[in-house]
Short mmCIF file of C-alpha atoms and ligand atoms in Angstrom, two decimals:
data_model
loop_
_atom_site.label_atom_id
_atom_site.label_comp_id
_atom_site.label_asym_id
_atom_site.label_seq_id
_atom_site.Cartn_x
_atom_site.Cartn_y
_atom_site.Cartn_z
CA UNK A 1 148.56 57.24 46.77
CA UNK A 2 149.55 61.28 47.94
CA UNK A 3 145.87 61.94 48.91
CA UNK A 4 145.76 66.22 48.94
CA UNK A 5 142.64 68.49 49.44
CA UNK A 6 140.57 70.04 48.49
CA UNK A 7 139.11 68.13 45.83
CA UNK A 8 135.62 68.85 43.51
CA UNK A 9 133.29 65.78 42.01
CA UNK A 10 131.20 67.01 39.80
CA UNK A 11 127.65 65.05 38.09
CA UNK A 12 125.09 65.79 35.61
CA UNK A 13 121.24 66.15 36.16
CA UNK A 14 119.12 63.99 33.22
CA UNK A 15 116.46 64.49 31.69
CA UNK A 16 113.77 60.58 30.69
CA UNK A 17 113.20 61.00 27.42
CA UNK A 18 110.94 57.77 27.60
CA UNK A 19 110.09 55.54 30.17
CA UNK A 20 110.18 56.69 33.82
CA UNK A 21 108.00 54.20 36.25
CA UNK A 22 107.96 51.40 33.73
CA UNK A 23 111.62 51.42 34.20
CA UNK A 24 111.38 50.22 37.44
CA UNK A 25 109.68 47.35 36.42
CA UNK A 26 112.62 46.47 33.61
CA UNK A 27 111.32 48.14 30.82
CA UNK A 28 113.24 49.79 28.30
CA UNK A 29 113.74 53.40 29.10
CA UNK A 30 116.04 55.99 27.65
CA UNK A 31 117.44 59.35 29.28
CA UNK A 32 120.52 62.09 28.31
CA UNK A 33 122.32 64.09 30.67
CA UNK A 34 121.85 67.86 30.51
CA UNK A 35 124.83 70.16 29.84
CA UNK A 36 123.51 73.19 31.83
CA UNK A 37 122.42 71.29 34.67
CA UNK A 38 125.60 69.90 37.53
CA UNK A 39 126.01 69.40 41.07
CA UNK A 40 129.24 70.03 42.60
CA UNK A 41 130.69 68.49 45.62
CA UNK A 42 133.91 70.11 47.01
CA UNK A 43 135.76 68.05 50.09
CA UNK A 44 138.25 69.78 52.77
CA UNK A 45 140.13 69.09 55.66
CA UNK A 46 138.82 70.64 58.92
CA UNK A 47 141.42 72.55 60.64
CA UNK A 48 142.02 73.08 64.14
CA UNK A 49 141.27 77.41 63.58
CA UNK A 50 137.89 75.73 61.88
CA UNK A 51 137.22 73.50 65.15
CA UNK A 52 137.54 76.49 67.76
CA UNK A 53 135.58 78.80 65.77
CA UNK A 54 132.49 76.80 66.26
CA UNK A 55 134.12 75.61 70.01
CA UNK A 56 133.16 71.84 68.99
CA UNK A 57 135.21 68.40 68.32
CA UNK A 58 133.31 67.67 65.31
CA UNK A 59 135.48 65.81 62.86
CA UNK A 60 132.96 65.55 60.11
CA UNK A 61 130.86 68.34 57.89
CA UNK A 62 127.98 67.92 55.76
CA UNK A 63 127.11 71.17 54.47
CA UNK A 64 124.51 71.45 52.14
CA UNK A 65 123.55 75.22 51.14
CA UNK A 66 120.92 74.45 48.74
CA UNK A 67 118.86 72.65 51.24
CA UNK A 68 119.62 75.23 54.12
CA UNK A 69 121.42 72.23 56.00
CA UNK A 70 124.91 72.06 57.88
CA UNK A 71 125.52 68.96 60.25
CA UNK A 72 128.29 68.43 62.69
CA UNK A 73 129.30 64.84 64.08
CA UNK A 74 131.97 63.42 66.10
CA UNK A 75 132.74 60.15 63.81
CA UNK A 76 133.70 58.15 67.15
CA UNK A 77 131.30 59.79 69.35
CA UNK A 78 127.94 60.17 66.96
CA UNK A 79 128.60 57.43 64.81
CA UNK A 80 130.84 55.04 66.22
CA UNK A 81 128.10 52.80 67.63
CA UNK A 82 126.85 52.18 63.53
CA UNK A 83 130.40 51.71 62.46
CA UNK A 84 131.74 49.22 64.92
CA UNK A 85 128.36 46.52 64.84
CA UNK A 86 129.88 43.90 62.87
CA UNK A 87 126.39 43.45 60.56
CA UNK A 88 127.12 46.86 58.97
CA UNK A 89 130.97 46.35 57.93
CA UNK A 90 131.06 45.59 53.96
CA UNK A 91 133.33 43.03 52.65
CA UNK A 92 135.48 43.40 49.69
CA UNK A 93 133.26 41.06 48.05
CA UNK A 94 129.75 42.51 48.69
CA UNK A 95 131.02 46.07 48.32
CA UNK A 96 128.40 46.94 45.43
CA UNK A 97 125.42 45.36 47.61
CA UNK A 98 123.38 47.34 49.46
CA UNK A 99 123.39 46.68 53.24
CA UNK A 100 119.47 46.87 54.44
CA UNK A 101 120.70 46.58 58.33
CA UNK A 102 123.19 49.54 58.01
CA UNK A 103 120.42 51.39 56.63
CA UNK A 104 118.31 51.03 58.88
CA UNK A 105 120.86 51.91 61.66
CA UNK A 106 121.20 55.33 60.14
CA UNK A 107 117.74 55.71 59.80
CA UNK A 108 117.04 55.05 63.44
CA UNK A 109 119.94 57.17 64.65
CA UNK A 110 118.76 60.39 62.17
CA UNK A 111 114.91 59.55 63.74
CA UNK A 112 116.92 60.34 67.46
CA UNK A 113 119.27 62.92 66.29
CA UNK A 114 117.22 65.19 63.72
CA UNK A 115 114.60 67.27 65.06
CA UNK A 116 111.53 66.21 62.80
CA UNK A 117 108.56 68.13 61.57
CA UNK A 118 106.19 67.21 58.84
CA UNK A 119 107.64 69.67 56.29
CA UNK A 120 108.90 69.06 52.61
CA UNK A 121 112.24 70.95 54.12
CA UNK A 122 112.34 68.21 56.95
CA UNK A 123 111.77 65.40 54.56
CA UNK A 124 114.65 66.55 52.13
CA UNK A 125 116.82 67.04 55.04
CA UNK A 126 116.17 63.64 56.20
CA UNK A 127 116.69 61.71 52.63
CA UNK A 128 119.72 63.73 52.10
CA UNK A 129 121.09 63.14 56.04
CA UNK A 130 120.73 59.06 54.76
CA UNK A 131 122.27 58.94 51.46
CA UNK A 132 125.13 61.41 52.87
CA UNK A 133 125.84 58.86 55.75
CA UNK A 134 125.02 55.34 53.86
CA UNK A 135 127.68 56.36 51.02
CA UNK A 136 130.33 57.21 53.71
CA UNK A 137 130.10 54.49 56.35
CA UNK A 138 129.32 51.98 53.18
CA UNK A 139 132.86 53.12 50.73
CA UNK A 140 135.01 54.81 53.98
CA UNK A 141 134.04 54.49 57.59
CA UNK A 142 137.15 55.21 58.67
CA UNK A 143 137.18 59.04 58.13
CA UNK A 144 138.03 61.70 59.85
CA UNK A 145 138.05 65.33 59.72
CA UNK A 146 136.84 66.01 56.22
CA UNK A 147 134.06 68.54 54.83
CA UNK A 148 131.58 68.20 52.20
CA UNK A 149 130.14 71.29 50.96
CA UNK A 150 127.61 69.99 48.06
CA UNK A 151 125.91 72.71 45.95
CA UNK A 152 124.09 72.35 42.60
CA UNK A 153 122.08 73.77 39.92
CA UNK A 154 119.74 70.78 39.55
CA UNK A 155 116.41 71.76 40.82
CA UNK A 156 115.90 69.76 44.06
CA UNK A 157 113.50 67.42 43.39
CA UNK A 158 112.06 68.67 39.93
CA UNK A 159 112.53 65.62 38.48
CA UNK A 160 115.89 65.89 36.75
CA UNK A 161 117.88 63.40 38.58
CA UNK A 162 119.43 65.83 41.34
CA UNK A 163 119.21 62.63 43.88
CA UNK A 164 121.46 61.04 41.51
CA UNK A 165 123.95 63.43 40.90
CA UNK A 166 124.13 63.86 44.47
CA UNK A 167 124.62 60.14 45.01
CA UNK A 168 127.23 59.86 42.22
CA UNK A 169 129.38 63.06 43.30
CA UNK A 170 129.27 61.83 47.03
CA UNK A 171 130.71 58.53 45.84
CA UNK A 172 133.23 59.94 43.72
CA UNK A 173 134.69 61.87 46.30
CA UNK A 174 134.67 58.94 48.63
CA UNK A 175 136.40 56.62 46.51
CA UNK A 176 138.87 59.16 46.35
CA UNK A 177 139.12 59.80 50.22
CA UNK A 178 139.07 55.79 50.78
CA UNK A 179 142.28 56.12 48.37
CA UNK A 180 140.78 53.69 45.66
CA UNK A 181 142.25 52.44 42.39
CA UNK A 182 138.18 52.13 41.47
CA UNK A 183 138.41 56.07 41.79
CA UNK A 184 137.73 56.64 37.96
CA UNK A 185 136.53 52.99 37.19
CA UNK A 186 132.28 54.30 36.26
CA UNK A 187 131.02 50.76 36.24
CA UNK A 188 131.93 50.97 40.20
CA UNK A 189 130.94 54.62 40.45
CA UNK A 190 127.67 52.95 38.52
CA UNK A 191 127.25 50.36 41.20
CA UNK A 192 127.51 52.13 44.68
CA UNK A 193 125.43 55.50 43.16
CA UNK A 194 122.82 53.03 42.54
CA UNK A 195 122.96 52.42 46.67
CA UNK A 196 122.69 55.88 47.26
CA UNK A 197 119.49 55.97 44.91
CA UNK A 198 118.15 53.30 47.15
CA UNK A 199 118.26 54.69 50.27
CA UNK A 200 116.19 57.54 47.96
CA UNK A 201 113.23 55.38 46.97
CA UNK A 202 113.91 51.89 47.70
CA UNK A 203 114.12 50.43 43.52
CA UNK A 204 115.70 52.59 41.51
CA UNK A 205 115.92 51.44 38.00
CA UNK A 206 119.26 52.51 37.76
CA UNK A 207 118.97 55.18 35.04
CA UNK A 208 119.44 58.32 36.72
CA UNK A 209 122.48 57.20 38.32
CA UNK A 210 124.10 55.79 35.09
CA UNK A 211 123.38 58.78 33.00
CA UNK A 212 124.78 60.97 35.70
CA UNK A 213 127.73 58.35 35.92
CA UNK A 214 128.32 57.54 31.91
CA UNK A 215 126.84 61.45 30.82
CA UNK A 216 125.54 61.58 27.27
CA UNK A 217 122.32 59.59 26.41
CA UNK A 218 121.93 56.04 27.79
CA UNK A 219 119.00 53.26 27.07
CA UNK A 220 118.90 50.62 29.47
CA UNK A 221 117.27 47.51 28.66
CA UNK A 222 116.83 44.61 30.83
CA UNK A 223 116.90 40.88 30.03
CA UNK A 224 116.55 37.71 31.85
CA UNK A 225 119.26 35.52 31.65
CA UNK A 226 118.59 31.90 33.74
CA UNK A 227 115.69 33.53 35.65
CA UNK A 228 118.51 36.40 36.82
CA UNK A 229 117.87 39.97 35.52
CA UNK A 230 120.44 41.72 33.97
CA UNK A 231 120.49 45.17 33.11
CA UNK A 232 122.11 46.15 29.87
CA UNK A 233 123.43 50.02 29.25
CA UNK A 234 123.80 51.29 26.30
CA UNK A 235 125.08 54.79 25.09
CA UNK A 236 122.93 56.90 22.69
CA UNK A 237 125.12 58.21 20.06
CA UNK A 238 123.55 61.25 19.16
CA UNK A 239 119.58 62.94 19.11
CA UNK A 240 118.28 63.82 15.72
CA UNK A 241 119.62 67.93 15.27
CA UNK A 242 116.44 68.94 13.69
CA UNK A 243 114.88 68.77 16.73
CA UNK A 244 115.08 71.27 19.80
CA UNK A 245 113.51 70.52 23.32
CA UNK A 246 112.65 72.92 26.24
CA UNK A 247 112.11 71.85 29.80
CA UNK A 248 109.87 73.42 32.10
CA UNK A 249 109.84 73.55 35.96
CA UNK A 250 106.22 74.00 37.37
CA UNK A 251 108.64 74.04 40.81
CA UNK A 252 105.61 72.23 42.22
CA UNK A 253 107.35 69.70 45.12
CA UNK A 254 107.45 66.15 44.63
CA UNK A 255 108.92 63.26 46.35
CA UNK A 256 110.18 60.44 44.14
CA UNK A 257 109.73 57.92 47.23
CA UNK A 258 106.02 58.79 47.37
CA UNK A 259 105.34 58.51 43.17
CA UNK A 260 107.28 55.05 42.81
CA UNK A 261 105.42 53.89 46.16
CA UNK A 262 102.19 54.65 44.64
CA UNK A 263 102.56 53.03 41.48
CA UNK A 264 103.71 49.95 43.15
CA UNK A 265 100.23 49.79 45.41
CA UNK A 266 98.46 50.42 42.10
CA UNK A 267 100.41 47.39 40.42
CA UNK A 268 99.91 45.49 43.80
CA UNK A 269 96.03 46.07 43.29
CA UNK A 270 95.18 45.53 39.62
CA UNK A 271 98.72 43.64 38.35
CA UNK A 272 96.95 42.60 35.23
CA UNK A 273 95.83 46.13 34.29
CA UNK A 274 98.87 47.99 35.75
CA UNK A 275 101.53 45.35 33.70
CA UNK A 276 99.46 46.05 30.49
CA UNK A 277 99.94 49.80 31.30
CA UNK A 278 103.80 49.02 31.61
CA UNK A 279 104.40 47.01 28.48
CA UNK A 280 102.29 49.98 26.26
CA UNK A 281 105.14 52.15 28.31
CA UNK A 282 108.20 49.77 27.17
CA UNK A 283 106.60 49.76 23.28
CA UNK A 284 106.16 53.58 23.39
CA UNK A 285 110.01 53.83 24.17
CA UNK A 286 110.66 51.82 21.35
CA UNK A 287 108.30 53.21 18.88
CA UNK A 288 110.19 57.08 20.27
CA UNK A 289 114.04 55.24 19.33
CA UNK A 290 112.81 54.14 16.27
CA UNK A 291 111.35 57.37 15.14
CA UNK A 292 114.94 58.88 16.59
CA UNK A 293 116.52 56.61 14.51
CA UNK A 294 114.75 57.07 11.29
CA UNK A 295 114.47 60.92 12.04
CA UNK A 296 118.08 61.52 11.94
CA UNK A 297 118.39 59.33 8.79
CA UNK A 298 115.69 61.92 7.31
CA UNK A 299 116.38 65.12 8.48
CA UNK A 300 118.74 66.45 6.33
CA UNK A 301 115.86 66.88 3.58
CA UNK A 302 112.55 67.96 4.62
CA UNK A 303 110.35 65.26 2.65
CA UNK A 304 107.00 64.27 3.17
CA UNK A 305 108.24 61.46 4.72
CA UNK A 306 110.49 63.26 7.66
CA UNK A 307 106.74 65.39 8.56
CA UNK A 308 105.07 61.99 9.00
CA UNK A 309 107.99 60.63 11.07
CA UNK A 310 108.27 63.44 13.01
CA UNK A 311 104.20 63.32 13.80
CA UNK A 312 104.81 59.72 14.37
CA UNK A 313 106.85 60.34 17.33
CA UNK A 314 104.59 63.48 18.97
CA UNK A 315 101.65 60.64 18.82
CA UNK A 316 103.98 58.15 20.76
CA UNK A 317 105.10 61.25 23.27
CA UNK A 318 101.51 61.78 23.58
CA UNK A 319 100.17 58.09 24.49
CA UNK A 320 103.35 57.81 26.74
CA UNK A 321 102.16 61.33 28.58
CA UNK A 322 98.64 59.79 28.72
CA UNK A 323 99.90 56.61 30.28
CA UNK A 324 102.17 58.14 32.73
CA UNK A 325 98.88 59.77 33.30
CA UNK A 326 96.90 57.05 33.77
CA UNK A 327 98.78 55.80 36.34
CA UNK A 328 98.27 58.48 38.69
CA UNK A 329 101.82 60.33 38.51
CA UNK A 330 100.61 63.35 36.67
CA UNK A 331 99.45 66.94 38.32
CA UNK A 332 97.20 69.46 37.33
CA UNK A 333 100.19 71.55 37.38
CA UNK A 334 101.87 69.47 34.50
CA UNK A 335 98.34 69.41 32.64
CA UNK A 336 98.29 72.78 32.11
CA UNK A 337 101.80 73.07 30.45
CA UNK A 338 100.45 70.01 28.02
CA UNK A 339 97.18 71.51 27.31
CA UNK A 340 98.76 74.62 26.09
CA UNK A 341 101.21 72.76 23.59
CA UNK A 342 98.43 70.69 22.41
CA UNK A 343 96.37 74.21 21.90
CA UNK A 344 99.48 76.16 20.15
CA UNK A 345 100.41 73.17 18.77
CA UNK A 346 103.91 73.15 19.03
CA UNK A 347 105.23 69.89 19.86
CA UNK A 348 104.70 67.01 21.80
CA UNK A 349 104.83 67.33 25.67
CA UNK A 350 105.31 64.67 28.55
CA UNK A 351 105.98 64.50 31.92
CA UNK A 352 109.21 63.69 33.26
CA UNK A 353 110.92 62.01 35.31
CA UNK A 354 108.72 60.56 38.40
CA UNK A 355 106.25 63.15 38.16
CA UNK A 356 103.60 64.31 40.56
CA UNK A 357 104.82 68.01 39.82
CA UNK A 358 108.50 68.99 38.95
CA UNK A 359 109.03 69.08 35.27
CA UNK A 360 107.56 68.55 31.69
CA UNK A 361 109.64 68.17 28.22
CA UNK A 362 108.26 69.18 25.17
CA UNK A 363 110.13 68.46 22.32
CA UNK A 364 109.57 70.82 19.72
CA UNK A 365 107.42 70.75 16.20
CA UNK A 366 110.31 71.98 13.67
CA UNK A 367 107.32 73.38 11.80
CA UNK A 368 106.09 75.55 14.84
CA UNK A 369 106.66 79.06 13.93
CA UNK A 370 108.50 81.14 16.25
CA UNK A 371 105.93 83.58 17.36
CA UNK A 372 103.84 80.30 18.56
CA UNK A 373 107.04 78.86 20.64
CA UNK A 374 107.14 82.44 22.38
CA UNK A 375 103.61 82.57 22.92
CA UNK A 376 104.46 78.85 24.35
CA UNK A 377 107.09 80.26 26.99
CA UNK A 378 105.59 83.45 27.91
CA UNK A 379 102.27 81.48 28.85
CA UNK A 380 103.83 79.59 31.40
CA UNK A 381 106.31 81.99 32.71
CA UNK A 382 103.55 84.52 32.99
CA UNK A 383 100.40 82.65 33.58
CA UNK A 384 101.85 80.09 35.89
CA UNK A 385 105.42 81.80 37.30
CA UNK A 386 107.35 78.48 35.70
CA UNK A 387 111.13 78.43 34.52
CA UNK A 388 111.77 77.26 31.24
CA UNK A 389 114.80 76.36 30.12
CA UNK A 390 116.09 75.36 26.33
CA UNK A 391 117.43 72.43 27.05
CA UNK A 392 120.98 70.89 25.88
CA UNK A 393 121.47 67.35 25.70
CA UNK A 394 124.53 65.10 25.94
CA UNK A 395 127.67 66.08 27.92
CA UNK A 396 130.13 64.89 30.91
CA UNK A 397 129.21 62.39 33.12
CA UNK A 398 131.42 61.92 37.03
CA UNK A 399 134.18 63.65 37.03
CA UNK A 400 136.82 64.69 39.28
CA UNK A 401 139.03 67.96 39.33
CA UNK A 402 142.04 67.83 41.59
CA UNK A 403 143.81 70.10 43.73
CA UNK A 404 146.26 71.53 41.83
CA UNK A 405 143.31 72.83 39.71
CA UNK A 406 141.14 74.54 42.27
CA UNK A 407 142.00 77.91 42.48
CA UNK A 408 141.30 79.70 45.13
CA UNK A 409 138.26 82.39 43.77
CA UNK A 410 136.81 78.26 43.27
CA UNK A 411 137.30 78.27 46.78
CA UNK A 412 136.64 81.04 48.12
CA UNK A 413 132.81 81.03 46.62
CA UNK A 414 132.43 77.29 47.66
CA UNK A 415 132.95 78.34 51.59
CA UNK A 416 130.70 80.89 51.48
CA UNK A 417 127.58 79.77 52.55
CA UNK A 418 124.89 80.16 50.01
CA UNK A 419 124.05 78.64 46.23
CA UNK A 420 126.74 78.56 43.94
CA UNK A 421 127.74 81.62 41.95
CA UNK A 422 127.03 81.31 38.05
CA UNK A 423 130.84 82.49 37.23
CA UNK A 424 132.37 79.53 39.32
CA UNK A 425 130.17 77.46 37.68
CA UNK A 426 131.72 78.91 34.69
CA UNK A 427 135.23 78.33 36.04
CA UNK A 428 134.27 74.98 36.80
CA UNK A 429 133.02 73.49 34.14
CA UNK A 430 135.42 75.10 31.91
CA UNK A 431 138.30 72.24 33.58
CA UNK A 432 135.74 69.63 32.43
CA UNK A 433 136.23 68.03 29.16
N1 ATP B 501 121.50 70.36 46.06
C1 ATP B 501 121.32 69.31 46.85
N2 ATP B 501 121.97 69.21 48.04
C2 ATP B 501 121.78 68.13 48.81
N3 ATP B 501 120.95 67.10 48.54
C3 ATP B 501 120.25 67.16 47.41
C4 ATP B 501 120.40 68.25 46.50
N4 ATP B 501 119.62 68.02 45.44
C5 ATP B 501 118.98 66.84 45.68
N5 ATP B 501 119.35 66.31 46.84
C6 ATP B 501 118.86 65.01 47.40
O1 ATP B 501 117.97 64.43 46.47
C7 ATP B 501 116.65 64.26 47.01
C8 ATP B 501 115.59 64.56 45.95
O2 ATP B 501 115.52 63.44 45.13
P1 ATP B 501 114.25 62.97 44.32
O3 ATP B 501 114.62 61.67 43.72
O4 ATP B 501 113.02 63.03 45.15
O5 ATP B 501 114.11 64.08 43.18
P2 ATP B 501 114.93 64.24 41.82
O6 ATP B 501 116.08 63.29 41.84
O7 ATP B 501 115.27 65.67 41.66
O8 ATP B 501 113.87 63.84 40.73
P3 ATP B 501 113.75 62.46 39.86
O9 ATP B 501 114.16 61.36 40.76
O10 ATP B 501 112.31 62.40 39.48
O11 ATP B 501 114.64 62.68 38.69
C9 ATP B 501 116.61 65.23 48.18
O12 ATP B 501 115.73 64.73 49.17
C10 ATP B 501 118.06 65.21 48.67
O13 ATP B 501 118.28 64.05 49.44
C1 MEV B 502 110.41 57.27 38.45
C2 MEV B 502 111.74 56.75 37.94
O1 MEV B 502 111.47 55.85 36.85
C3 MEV B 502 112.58 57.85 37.34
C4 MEV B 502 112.94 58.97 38.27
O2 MEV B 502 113.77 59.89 37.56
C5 MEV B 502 112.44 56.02 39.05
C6 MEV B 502 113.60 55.15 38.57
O3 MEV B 502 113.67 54.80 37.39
O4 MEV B 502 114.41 54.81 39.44
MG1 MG B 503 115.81 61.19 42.05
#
């Protein structure tokens, strides 16, 4: 294989329709990707010009704009002590398994090499440090003088999956890099973003990474098959059209590691209460499908019967909000954005996503008049300075774009050191399918 470089990977952010938390515990939970929302990961060779600008031997980059972050390592002399301890080589046969001792290597060598304060800055530097280095001495330890210049218009840590889209562009790109057949195979891509997820927040469920994998709308439903659990994904084919949904960013920070940690003490504590909580979670997902379902079988006339369906399923977005709720992963800051759709009434409104801040969904009424839905988004951009977006569902899921289509205004705006610029985004996307 004629490996040539540059090369872009590019992932979607999601958006849980229903079922964050409980899907850690194998309940059903469905998510779509969102069209607007990608990260982009463009890999380079270093050259020599590069190396004596900086007057260093570094023949690895991580450059990460949106955080603020740029490391430089010598892969022998920084990392060479990780890659050659026999405990943290993968075999070809436990190459989708995550390997606790080489994480823990990387942690102790970013607790040495990173200076640390207690900031939110320092945290994400530290979480995106791991899952950088995990992915790459996991799929290709034996790299050398490559740069990875990640940028993205996922909110960090809002909620939308940007960990995952991360995870799934880095491994992408390193499939590529390692010269893998597996390079476009998703079910692998699948498998080793799920790693990079866990060096996030320990137990993923798995649906971030697969809708930023697979794109479009997935529900994943797990089973137990001879006391073994096995997950089962399944693509959405399409939401109901009737209905329109906006997302809104209270930009209040949140740590996914933290929310899932919580609930766990909680279950840990109560597990009779807490599992009851989880199971009204797994039936609310079910009830919201169903209503989908039926929804889309109703909507092209407005009968009585489409109204009541389409109440139905603000009730179940409701009790799933109140759940999510009652399980500690909710904020004042999210409160106030469902308080004021329950006042204007103009839709139902949930969390999502882990939580704890970062974003809301409201899906809304198709009988809310327009002046009301302004009202809606003025409120909260004016009242409470938060970014609303209308929200598109479905789209792309990993994808790769290859040299020969990178031109060089792509480039050109990639190296420059800052977020990316909304007409290479344009120029981007526009060579995805
Ligand atoms: N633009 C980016 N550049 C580099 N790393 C990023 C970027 N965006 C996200 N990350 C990584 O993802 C982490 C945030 O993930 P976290 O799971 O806490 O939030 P989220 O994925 O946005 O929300 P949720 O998991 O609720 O959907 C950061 O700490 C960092 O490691
Ligand atoms: C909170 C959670 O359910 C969703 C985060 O987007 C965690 C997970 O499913 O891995
Ligand atoms: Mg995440």
């Amino acid at each position: 294989m004629n490996l040539t470089f540059p090369i872009i990977t590019t992932a979607p952010g999601k958006v849980i329709i229903s079922g964050e938390h409980s899907a850690v515990y194998g309940k059903d939970v469905v998510a779509s990707a969102v069209k607007n929302l990608r990260c982009y990961l463009l890999v380079e060779d270093i050259s020599d010009v590069d190396k004596e600008n900086v007057h260093t031997t570094h023949d690895l980059e991580l450059d990460f704009p949106d955080l603020g972050l740029r490391c430089l390592w010598n892969v022998e002399q920084d990392l060479g002590h990780i890659i050659n301890n026999k405990e943290n080589q993968i075999s070809s046969n436990a190459f989708t398994i995550f390997n606790q001792h080489l994480s823990d290597d990387i942690e102790i060598f970013l607790k040495n090499n990173i200076v640390h304060k207690e900031t939110h800055l320092s945290h994400l530097h530290h979480s995106a440090c791991h899952v950088f280095l995990y992915l790459l001495l996991h799929i290709v330890p034996k790299i050398k003088n490559k740069r990875f210049i990640m940028k993205s218009n996922v909110p960090v840590g809002a909620g939308l999956g940007s960990s995952a889209a991360v995870s799934v562009c880095l491994v992408q790109a390193l499939l590529y890099c390692m010269g893998s057949e597996h390079l476009s195979d998703l079910k692998t891509i699948n498998d080793l973003s799920l790693l990079g997820e866990k060096c996030v927040h320990g137990t993923p469920s798995g649906i971030d990474n697969a809708v930023a994998t697979y794109g479009k709308a997935i529900i994943l439903t797990t089973h137990t098959a001879n006391g073994v659990k096995m997950k089962n994904l399944k693509v959405m084919d399409k939401f109901p059209e009737s209905l329109n949904m906006l997302l809104i960013n209270t930009k209040i920070p949140k740590s996914t590691k933290t929310l899932v940690a919580n609930v766990k003490k909680l279950h840990e504590k109560d597990n009779n209460m807490i599992s009851s909580i989880l199971d009204a979670m797994h039936k609310c997902t079910q009830g919201i499908l169903s209503e989908f379902e039926l929804i889309r079988i109703l909507e092209s006339e407005e009968s009585p019967e489409f109204e009541a369906t389409v109440n139905s399923l603000f009730e179940k977005i409701r009790i799933n909000h109140g759940l999510l709720c009652s399980i500690g992963v909710s904020h004042p800051g999210l409160e106030k954005i469902k308080i004021l759709s329950d006042e204007l009434k103009i839709g139902g409104t949930k969390l999502t996503g882990a939580g704890g801040g970062g974003c809301a969904m409201t899906i809304l009424d198709p009988y809310a008049s327009e002046e009301k839905v302004d009202e809606f988004k003025c409120s909260l951009i004016d009242l409470y300075g938060y970014d609303v977006y209308k929200s598109q569902l479905g789209g792309t899921g990993a994808y790769l774009i290859d040299t020969n289509r990178i031109t060089k205004e792509i480039l050109l705006d990639f190296e420059k050191n800052t977020k990316i610029n909304e007409n290479t985004v344009k120029l981007i996307d526009s060579l995805i399918p």
